[in-house]
Amino acid sequence: MKVIDHINKAKKPLFSFELLPPLKGKGIQSIYDGIDPLVEFNPSFINVTYHREEFIYKKREKGYLEKIAIKKRPGTVGICAAIVNKYKVDAVPHIICGGFTKEETENALIDLDFLGIDNVLALRGDPIKTEPAFIPEKEGHEHAVDLVKQIVGLNKGIYMDEDLQNAIPTDFSIGVAGYPEKHFESPNMKSDINYLKQKIDAGADYIITQLFYDTNKFKKFVELCRKNDIHVPIIPGLKPISNKSQLISLSKFFHIDLPDDLVDAIEKCKNDAAVKQVGIEWAIQQSKELIEFGVPCIHYYTMGKSVAVREIAKAIY
Ligand code: FAD
C-alpha cells in the first residue's frame, strides 16, 4: 500500500522507520536483526536508504595509485523486496539523482514496479566526498524535482523511449525531503521552501524531514510550508542521540542546531549508556510534542541500531 494511503486512512499517528543497507559482505540477517525488535509496533512502512559509489585509491605495483569506484552499501532494491516478502510491511526505497543516468533511474523504477513496490522517496543525494559540490551524471538529474517529474511521467506511461506505444503506467507514491533548519546549500529558508514547493507541485505526495532536536523548529517549518501553499502531509524525522561524539557529528553532517538543554544534559553524562538514556528521553518528549501538534506519522532514523527506537516506540505506540 502507498504511504499516502496509509496516512489518509490512519486514525492515529503512524510509526515508521529508516534503515541502511549493511556494508558489503554482511548478509540480510543484519537487516532482519534491525527490524525484528520493532515489528510489534506495527510499522506502516520501512524506508531503505540508497548509497552511491565512493572513490578510493588502491596501491598498485611501483607505488601507482589506482582510483576505484566502490559501492559500500549496495542492495536497496533487494532489501525492500525482502522486507515486503518477510514482514508484509511496505518498503520505501530511496532513489537518488547522484550516480544515475535518467535511463538507469527508469530501469530501477521498472524493477521496483515489477516487484510490486509502489513507494519511493525521491532525493538528489549528497555530493560525494571527493567532490566539492553535487555533480549530476551527464545524462542524469540535477535536482530531486527533476526525478519527481520523471517518476510522475512514468506513472502516466511516459517512458524515455518516445516510440514506445501503449506502455503500462507505473503507480508510485512519491515522497521528498524537507529541512526544518534549511538545506545547507540554500541561501535562505525562503529559497529552500520555494524549491520544496516545486517538488510538491511536480507531484510529490508527502514530505519527510531531516532530523531535528527542537520541536519548535519543526512547527515553524510546517507553518511556513502551509503559508506557502504546501498542503501535503509532513512527516517529522527523529533520531535519538546515542553517544557524545554526535554532539559534533550531527551538526557537521546534517547542518542542524542542538538545543542548549540537550547539549547540557549530554555533556554532563559520564558514559555513553547515560547519553543513550538522555537521547531516548529526549526523543520520547519530542514524539509526544509532535503527536500533540497533530503529525500524521513519526519516522525514526535507526541507523542500523533499533534498541533505542524500540524504547521510544514502547513509550509512544
Ligand atoms: P533537492 O530538493 O534537489 O535540493 C538540494 C538543494 O538545491 C537545496 O538547497 C534546494 O533548495 C536547492 N534546489 C532544489 N531545486 C532546485 C532548483 N530547481 N534549482 C536550484 N536549486 C534548487 N542521501 C542519500 O544519498 N541517500 C539517501 O538514501 C538519503 N536519504 C534521505 C532521506 C531524508 C528523509 C532526507 C531529509 C535526506 C536524505 N538524503 C539521502 C540526503 C539528501 O540526499 C541530501 O540532503 C541532499 O543534499 C539534498 O537532497 P534533496 O532531495 O533535498 O535535494
CSV table of C-alpha atoms and ligand atoms in Angstrom, one decimal:
chain,number,residue,atom,x,y,z
A,1,MET,CA,0.0,0.0,0.0
A,2,LYS,CA,1.1,3.5,-0.6
A,3,VAL,CA,2.5,5.7,2.2
A,4,ILE,CA,-0.1,8.4,1.3
A,5,ASP,CA,-2.9,5.9,1.6
A,6,HIS,CA,-1.6,4.7,5.0
A,7,ILE,CA,-1.7,8.4,6.1
A,8,ASN,CA,-5.1,9.1,4.7
A,9,LYS,CA,-6.6,6.0,6.3
A,10,ALA,CA,-4.9,6.4,9.7
A,11,LYS,CA,-6.9,7.1,12.8
A,12,LYS,CA,-3.8,7.8,14.9
A,13,PRO,CA,-0.2,8.8,14.2
A,14,LEU,CA,1.7,6.2,12.4
A,15,PHE,CA,5.1,4.6,13.2
A,16,SER,CA,7.7,4.2,10.5
A,17,PHE,CA,11.5,4.0,10.4
A,18,GLU,CA,14.5,4.1,8.1
A,19,LEU,CA,17.4,1.7,7.9
A,20,LEU,CA,20.6,1.5,6.0
A,21,PRO,CA,21.7,-1.4,3.8
A,22,PRO,CA,24.5,-3.4,5.5
A,23,LEU,CA,28.1,-2.9,4.5
A,24,LYS,CA,29.0,-5.1,1.5
A,25,GLY,CA,29.9,-8.6,2.7
A,26,LYS,CA,27.3,-8.6,5.5
A,27,GLY,CA,24.2,-10.7,5.0
A,28,ILE,CA,20.5,-9.8,5.1
A,29,GLN,CA,20.3,-11.1,8.6
A,30,SER,CA,21.7,-7.8,9.9
A,31,ILE,CA,18.7,-6.1,8.3
A,32,TYR,CA,16.2,-8.5,10.0
A,33,ASP,CA,18.0,-8.1,13.3
A,34,GLY,CA,17.3,-4.3,13.0
A,35,ILE,CA,13.6,-4.8,12.1
A,36,ASP,CA,12.6,-7.7,14.4
A,37,PRO,CA,12.7,-5.6,17.7
A,38,LEU,CA,10.3,-3.0,16.0
A,39,VAL,CA,7.8,-5.3,14.3
A,40,GLU,CA,5.4,-5.4,17.3
A,41,PHE,CA,4.8,-1.7,17.0
A,42,ASN,CA,3.2,-2.2,13.5
A,43,PRO,CA,5.4,0.0,11.3
A,44,SER,CA,3.3,1.3,8.4
A,45,PHE,CA,6.4,1.5,6.2
A,46,ILE,CA,10.1,1.0,6.3
A,47,ASN,CA,12.5,3.2,4.3
A,48,VAL,CA,15.8,1.9,3.0
A,49,THR,CA,18.5,4.4,2.1
A,50,TYR,CA,20.5,4.4,-1.1
A,51,HIS,CA,24.2,4.9,-1.0
A,52,ARG,CA,26.0,5.8,-4.2
A,53,GLU,CA,29.6,4.9,-5.0
A,54,GLU,CA,32.6,6.3,-3.3
A,55,PHE,CA,36.1,6.7,-4.8
A,56,ILE,CA,39.1,5.1,-3.0
A,57,TYR,CA,42.7,4.8,-4.0
A,58,LYS,CA,44.3,1.3,-4.1
A,59,LYS,CA,48.1,1.0,-4.0
A,60,ARG,CA,49.4,-0.9,-7.1
A,61,GLU,CA,52.8,-2.1,-8.3
A,62,LYS,CA,55.6,0.5,-8.4
A,63,GLY,CA,53.6,2.7,-6.0
A,64,TYR,CA,51.0,3.7,-8.5
A,65,LEU,CA,47.6,4.6,-7.1
A,66,GLU,CA,44.5,3.3,-8.8
A,67,LYS,CA,41.3,5.2,-8.4
A,68,ILE,CA,38.4,2.8,-7.8
A,69,ALA,CA,34.7,3.4,-7.5
A,70,ILE,CA,33.1,1.2,-4.8
A,71,LYS,CA,29.6,0.9,-3.5
A,72,LYS,CA,30.0,0.1,0.1
A,73,ARG,CA,26.3,-0.4,0.9
A,74,PRO,CA,24.6,-1.9,-2.2
A,75,GLY,CA,21.3,-3.7,-2.1
A,76,THR,CA,18.5,-1.2,-1.5
A,77,VAL,CA,16.1,-2.7,-4.0
A,78,GLY,CA,16.8,-6.3,-2.9
A,79,ILE,CA,16.3,-5.4,0.8
A,80,CYS,CA,13.0,-3.7,0.0
A,81,ALA,CA,11.7,-6.8,-1.8
A,82,ALA,CA,13.0,-9.0,1.2
A,83,ILE,CA,11.2,-6.7,3.7
A,84,VAL,CA,7.9,-6.9,1.8
A,85,ASN,CA,8.2,-10.7,1.4
A,86,LYS,CA,9.2,-11.5,5.0
A,87,TYR,CA,7.2,-8.9,7.1
A,88,LYS,CA,4.4,-8.0,4.7
A,89,VAL,CA,5.2,-4.4,5.6
A,90,ASP,CA,5.5,-1.7,2.9
A,91,ALA,CA,9.1,-0.8,2.0
A,92,VAL,CA,10.1,2.6,0.6
A,93,PRO,CA,13.4,2.6,-1.4
A,94,HIS,CA,15.3,5.8,-1.6
A,95,ILE,CA,16.0,6.8,-5.2
A,96,ILE,CA,18.7,9.4,-5.8
A,97,CYS,CA,19.9,11.5,-8.7
A,98,GLY,CA,23.6,11.2,-8.0
A,99,GLY,CA,25.3,8.4,-9.9
A,100,PHE,CA,22.3,7.6,-12.1
A,101,THR,CA,21.5,8.5,-15.7
A,102,LYS,CA,17.8,9.0,-16.4
A,103,GLU,CA,17.8,5.7,-18.2
A,104,GLU,CA,19.3,3.8,-15.2
A,105,THR,CA,16.7,5.5,-13.0
A,106,GLU,CA,13.9,4.4,-15.3
A,107,ASN,CA,15.2,0.8,-15.2
A,108,ALA,CA,15.4,0.9,-11.4
A,109,LEU,CA,11.8,2.1,-11.3
A,110,ILE,CA,10.8,-0.7,-13.7
A,111,ASP,CA,12.4,-3.3,-11.4
A,112,LEU,CA,10.6,-1.8,-8.4
A,113,ASP,CA,7.3,-1.8,-10.3
A,114,PHE,CA,7.8,-5.5,-11.2
A,115,LEU,CA,8.5,-6.3,-7.6
A,116,GLY,CA,5.1,-4.7,-6.6
A,117,ILE,CA,6.9,-1.8,-4.7
A,118,ASP,CA,4.7,1.3,-5.2
A,119,ASN,CA,6.6,3.8,-3.0
A,120,VAL,CA,9.8,5.8,-3.5
A,121,LEU,CA,11.5,8.6,-1.7
A,122,ALA,CA,12.9,10.9,-4.4
A,123,LEU,CA,16.2,12.6,-3.5
A,124,ARG,CA,19.1,14.4,-5.1
A,125,GLY,CA,21.7,12.7,-2.9
A,126,ASP,CA,24.7,14.4,-1.2
A,127,PRO,CA,27.9,15.4,-3.1
A,128,ILE,CA,30.4,12.5,-2.9
A,129,LYS,CA,33.3,13.1,-0.5
A,130,THR,CA,35.8,13.7,-3.3
A,131,GLU,CA,33.6,16.4,-4.9
A,132,PRO,CA,33.3,20.0,-3.6
A,133,ALA,CA,29.6,20.2,-4.7
A,134,PHE,CA,27.0,17.9,-6.2
A,135,ILE,CA,27.8,17.0,-9.8
A,136,PRO,CA,25.0,15.2,-11.7
A,137,GLU,CA,25.7,12.5,-14.2
A,138,LYS,CA,26.0,13.7,-17.8
A,139,GLU,CA,22.6,12.1,-18.6
A,140,GLY,CA,21.3,12.4,-15.1
A,141,HIS,CA,19.1,14.8,-13.0
A,142,GLU,CA,20.5,17.8,-11.2
A,143,HIS,CA,17.7,18.2,-8.6
A,144,ALA,CA,15.2,16.0,-6.8
A,145,VAL,CA,12.4,17.9,-8.6
A,146,ASP,CA,13.6,16.5,-12.0
A,147,LEU,CA,13.5,13.0,-10.5
A,148,VAL,CA,9.9,13.6,-9.3
A,149,LYS,CA,8.9,14.7,-12.8
A,150,GLN,CA,10.4,11.6,-14.3
A,151,ILE,CA,8.5,9.3,-11.8
A,152,VAL,CA,5.3,11.2,-12.4
A,153,GLY,CA,5.9,10.8,-16.2
A,154,LEU,CA,6.3,7.1,-15.7
A,155,ASN,CA,3.1,7.0,-13.7
A,156,LYS,CA,1.4,8.4,-16.8
A,157,GLY,CA,3.1,5.8,-19.0
A,158,ILE,CA,5.7,8.2,-20.4
A,159,TYR,CA,9.0,6.2,-20.8
A,160,MET,CA,12.2,7.6,-22.2
A,161,ASP,CA,11.8,5.7,-25.5
A,162,GLU,CA,9.3,8.0,-27.2
A,163,ASP,CA,8.5,5.3,-29.7
A,164,LEU,CA,7.0,3.1,-27.0
A,165,GLN,CA,3.3,2.7,-27.7
A,166,ASN,CA,0.7,1.9,-25.1
A,167,ALA,CA,3.3,1.5,-22.3
A,168,ILE,CA,1.8,0.4,-19.0
A,169,PRO,CA,2.0,3.2,-16.4
A,170,THR,CA,3.6,2.7,-13.1
A,171,ASP,CA,1.8,3.7,-9.9
A,172,PHE,CA,4.3,5.1,-7.4
A,173,SER,CA,3.6,7.3,-4.4
A,174,ILE,CA,6.4,9.8,-4.1
A,175,GLY,CA,7.9,11.3,-1.0
A,176,VAL,CA,10.5,14.1,-0.9
A,177,ALA,CA,12.9,15.5,1.7
A,178,GLY,CA,12.3,18.7,3.6
A,179,TYR,CA,14.5,20.6,6.0
A,180,PRO,CA,13.1,22.3,9.1
A,181,GLU,CA,16.5,24.0,9.6
A,182,LYS,CA,17.0,24.7,5.8
A,183,HIS,CA,19.1,22.7,3.4
A,184,PHE,CA,22.7,23.6,3.8
A,185,GLU,CA,23.2,24.8,0.2
A,186,SER,CA,20.2,27.1,0.3
A,187,PRO,CA,20.9,30.9,0.7
A,188,ASN,CA,17.9,31.2,2.9
A,189,MET,CA,14.7,29.5,4.1
A,190,LYS,CA,12.5,31.3,1.6
A,191,SER,CA,14.5,29.9,-1.3
A,192,ASP,CA,14.5,26.4,0.2
A,193,ILE,CA,10.7,26.5,0.7
A,194,ASN,CA,10.2,27.7,-2.9
A,195,TYR,CA,12.2,24.7,-4.2
A,196,LEU,CA,10.3,22.4,-1.9
A,197,LYS,CA,7.1,23.7,-3.3
A,198,GLN,CA,8.3,22.9,-6.8
A,199,LYS,CA,8.8,19.2,-5.7
A,200,ILE,CA,5.2,19.1,-4.4
A,201,ASP,CA,3.8,20.9,-7.4
A,202,ALA,CA,5.6,18.4,-9.6
A,203,GLY,CA,3.6,15.6,-8.0
A,204,ALA,CA,5.2,14.5,-4.7
A,205,ASP,CA,2.6,13.3,-2.2
A,206,TYR,CA,4.3,13.9,1.1
A,207,ILE,CA,7.5,15.3,2.8
A,208,ILE,CA,9.8,13.5,5.3
A,209,THR,CA,12.0,15.9,7.2
A,210,GLN,CA,15.6,15.9,8.0
A,211,LEU,CA,16.2,15.0,11.7
A,212,PHE,CA,15.9,17.8,14.2
A,213,TYR,CA,16.0,18.2,18.0
A,214,ASP,CA,14.0,21.3,18.6
A,215,THR,CA,10.3,20.6,18.0
A,216,ASN,CA,9.5,24.3,17.7
A,217,LYS,CA,11.7,24.4,14.6
A,218,PHE,CA,9.5,21.7,13.0
A,219,LYS,CA,6.3,23.5,14.0
A,220,LYS,CA,7.6,26.7,12.4
A,221,PHE,CA,8.6,24.8,9.3
A,222,VAL,CA,5.1,23.3,8.9
A,223,GLU,CA,3.6,26.8,9.4
A,224,LEU,CA,5.9,28.2,6.7
A,225,CYS,CA,5.0,25.4,4.3
A,226,ARG,CA,1.3,25.9,4.9
A,227,LYS,CA,1.7,29.7,4.3
A,228,ASN,CA,3.5,28.9,1.1
A,229,ASP,CA,0.7,26.7,-0.2
A,230,ILE,CA,2.4,23.4,0.6
A,231,HIS,CA,-0.5,21.3,1.9
A,232,VAL,CA,0.8,17.7,1.7
A,233,PRO,CA,1.4,15.6,4.9
A,234,ILE,CA,4.7,16.5,6.6
A,235,ILE,CA,6.3,13.6,8.4
A,236,PRO,CA,8.9,14.5,11.1
A,237,GLY,CA,12.2,12.5,11.2
A,238,LEU,CA,13.7,11.8,14.6
A,239,LYS,CA,17.0,10.2,15.6
A,240,PRO,CA,17.8,9.5,19.2
A,241,ILE,CA,21.3,10.6,20.1
A,242,SER,CA,23.4,7.7,21.3
A,243,ASN,CA,26.9,8.9,22.0
A,244,LYS,CA,28.8,12.1,22.9
A,245,SER,CA,30.7,12.4,19.6
A,246,GLN,CA,27.3,13.0,17.9
A,247,LEU,CA,27.3,16.5,19.5
A,248,ILE,CA,29.8,17.3,16.8
A,249,SER,CA,29.0,14.9,14.0
A,250,LEU,CA,25.2,15.6,13.9
A,251,SER,CA,25.8,19.3,13.4
A,252,LYS,CA,28.6,18.7,10.9
A,253,PHE,CA,26.8,16.2,8.7
A,254,PHE,CA,23.2,17.3,9.0
A,255,HIS,CA,23.7,21.0,9.4
A,256,ILE,CA,21.4,21.3,12.4
A,257,ASP,CA,21.5,23.0,15.8
A,258,LEU,CA,21.1,21.2,19.0
A,259,PRO,CA,19.1,22.9,21.8
A,260,ASP,CA,21.1,24.1,24.9
A,261,ASP,CA,19.2,21.8,27.3
A,262,LEU,CA,20.0,18.7,25.2
A,263,VAL,CA,23.7,19.7,24.9
A,264,ASP,CA,24.0,20.4,28.6
A,265,ALA,CA,22.4,17.1,29.6
A,266,ILE,CA,24.7,15.2,27.3
A,267,GLU,CA,27.8,17.0,28.4
A,268,LYS,CA,27.0,16.0,32.0
A,269,CYS,CA,26.8,12.3,31.1
A,270,LYS,CA,29.7,10.1,32.4
A,271,ASN,CA,29.4,7.4,29.7
A,272,ASP,CA,27.6,6.5,26.5
A,273,ALA,CA,25.0,4.4,28.4
A,274,ALA,CA,23.9,7.7,30.1
A,275,VAL,CA,24.0,9.5,26.8
A,276,LYS,CA,21.7,6.9,25.3
A,277,GLN,CA,19.2,7.3,28.1
A,278,VAL,CA,19.2,11.1,27.6
A,279,GLY,CA,18.7,10.5,23.8
A,280,ILE,CA,15.8,8.2,24.4
A,281,GLU,CA,14.1,10.5,26.8
A,282,TRP,CA,14.6,13.5,24.5
A,283,ALA,CA,13.1,11.6,21.6
A,284,ILE,CA,10.1,10.4,23.7
A,285,GLN,CA,9.4,14.0,24.7
A,286,GLN,CA,9.7,15.2,21.1
A,287,SER,CA,7.4,12.4,19.9
A,288,LYS,CA,4.8,13.5,22.5
A,289,GLU,CA,5.0,17.1,21.4
A,290,LEU,CA,4.8,16.1,17.7
A,291,ILE,CA,1.7,14.0,18.3
A,292,GLU,CA,0.1,16.8,20.2
A,293,PHE,CA,0.9,19.1,17.3
A,294,GLY,CA,-1.0,16.6,15.0
A,295,VAL,CA,1.6,15.0,12.9
A,296,PRO,CA,0.4,12.1,10.7
A,297,CYS,CA,3.4,9.8,11.4
A,298,ILE,CA,6.7,9.9,13.1
A,299,HIS,CA,9.7,8.5,11.1
A,300,TYR,CA,12.6,7.3,13.2
A,301,TYR,CA,16.2,7.1,11.9
A,302,THR,CA,17.6,3.8,13.3
A,303,MET,CA,21.0,4.0,11.5
A,304,GLY,CA,21.2,0.2,12.0
A,305,LYS,CA,20.5,0.4,15.8
A,306,SER,CA,17.0,-0.2,16.7
A,307,VAL,CA,17.3,-0.7,20.5
A,308,ALA,CA,16.8,3.0,21.3
A,309,VAL,CA,13.9,3.3,18.8
A,310,ARG,CA,12.3,0.3,20.5
A,311,GLU,CA,12.4,2.1,23.8
A,312,ILE,CA,10.8,5.1,22.3
A,313,ALA,CA,8.2,3.1,20.4
A,314,LYS,CA,7.3,1.3,23.7
A,315,ALA,CA,6.6,4.7,25.3
A,316,ILE,CA,4.6,6.1,22.4
A,317,TYR,CA,2.8,3.4,20.4
B,1,FAD,P1,16.9,19.0,-3.7
B,1,FAD,O1,15.5,19.0,-3.5
B,1,FAD,O2,17.4,18.8,-5.2
B,1,FAD,O3,17.6,20.3,-3.1
B,1,FAD,C1,19.0,20.4,-3.0
B,1,FAD,C2,19.4,21.9,-2.8
B,1,FAD,O4,19.1,22.5,-4.1
B,1,FAD,C3,18.5,22.6,-1.8
B,1,FAD,O5,19.4,23.6,-1.3
B,1,FAD,C4,17.4,23.2,-2.6
B,1,FAD,O6,16.9,24.4,-2.1
B,1,FAD,C5,18.1,23.5,-4.0
B,1,FAD,N1,17.2,23.3,-5.1
B,1,FAD,C6,16.3,22.4,-5.3
B,1,FAD,N2,15.7,22.5,-6.5
B,1,FAD,C7,16.4,23.5,-7.2
B,1,FAD,C8,16.4,24.0,-8.5
B,1,FAD,N3,15.5,23.6,-9.4
B,1,FAD,N4,17.2,25.0,-8.8
B,1,FAD,C9,18.1,25.5,-7.9
B,1,FAD,N5,18.2,25.0,-6.6
B,1,FAD,C10,17.4,24.0,-6.3
B,1,FAD,N6,21.0,11.0,0.6
B,1,FAD,C11,21.4,9.9,0.0
B,1,FAD,O7,22.5,9.9,-0.7
B,1,FAD,N7,20.8,8.7,0.2
B,1,FAD,C12,19.6,8.6,0.9
B,1,FAD,O8,19.1,7.5,1.0
B,1,FAD,C13,19.1,9.7,1.5
B,1,FAD,N8,18.0,9.7,2.3
B,1,FAD,C14,17.5,10.9,2.8
B,1,FAD,C15,16.3,10.9,3.5
B,1,FAD,C16,15.7,12.0,4.0
B,1,FAD,C17,14.4,12.0,4.7
B,1,FAD,C18,16.5,13.2,4.0
B,1,FAD,C19,15.9,14.5,4.6
B,1,FAD,C20,17.7,13.3,3.3
B,1,FAD,C21,18.2,12.1,2.7
B,1,FAD,N9,19.4,12.1,2.0
B,1,FAD,C22,19.9,11.0,1.4
B,1,FAD,C23,20.2,13.3,1.9
B,1,FAD,C24,19.9,14.2,0.7
B,1,FAD,O9,20.2,13.5,-0.5
B,1,FAD,C25,20.7,15.5,0.8
B,1,FAD,O10,20.2,16.3,1.8
B,1,FAD,C26,20.9,16.3,-0.5
B,1,FAD,O11,21.9,17.2,-0.3
B,1,FAD,C27,19.6,17.0,-0.9
B,1,FAD,O12,18.6,16.2,-1.4
B,1,FAD,P2,17.2,16.8,-1.8
B,1,FAD,O13,16.4,15.7,-2.3
B,1,FAD,O14,16.6,17.6,-0.7
B,1,FAD,O15,17.6,17.8,-3.0
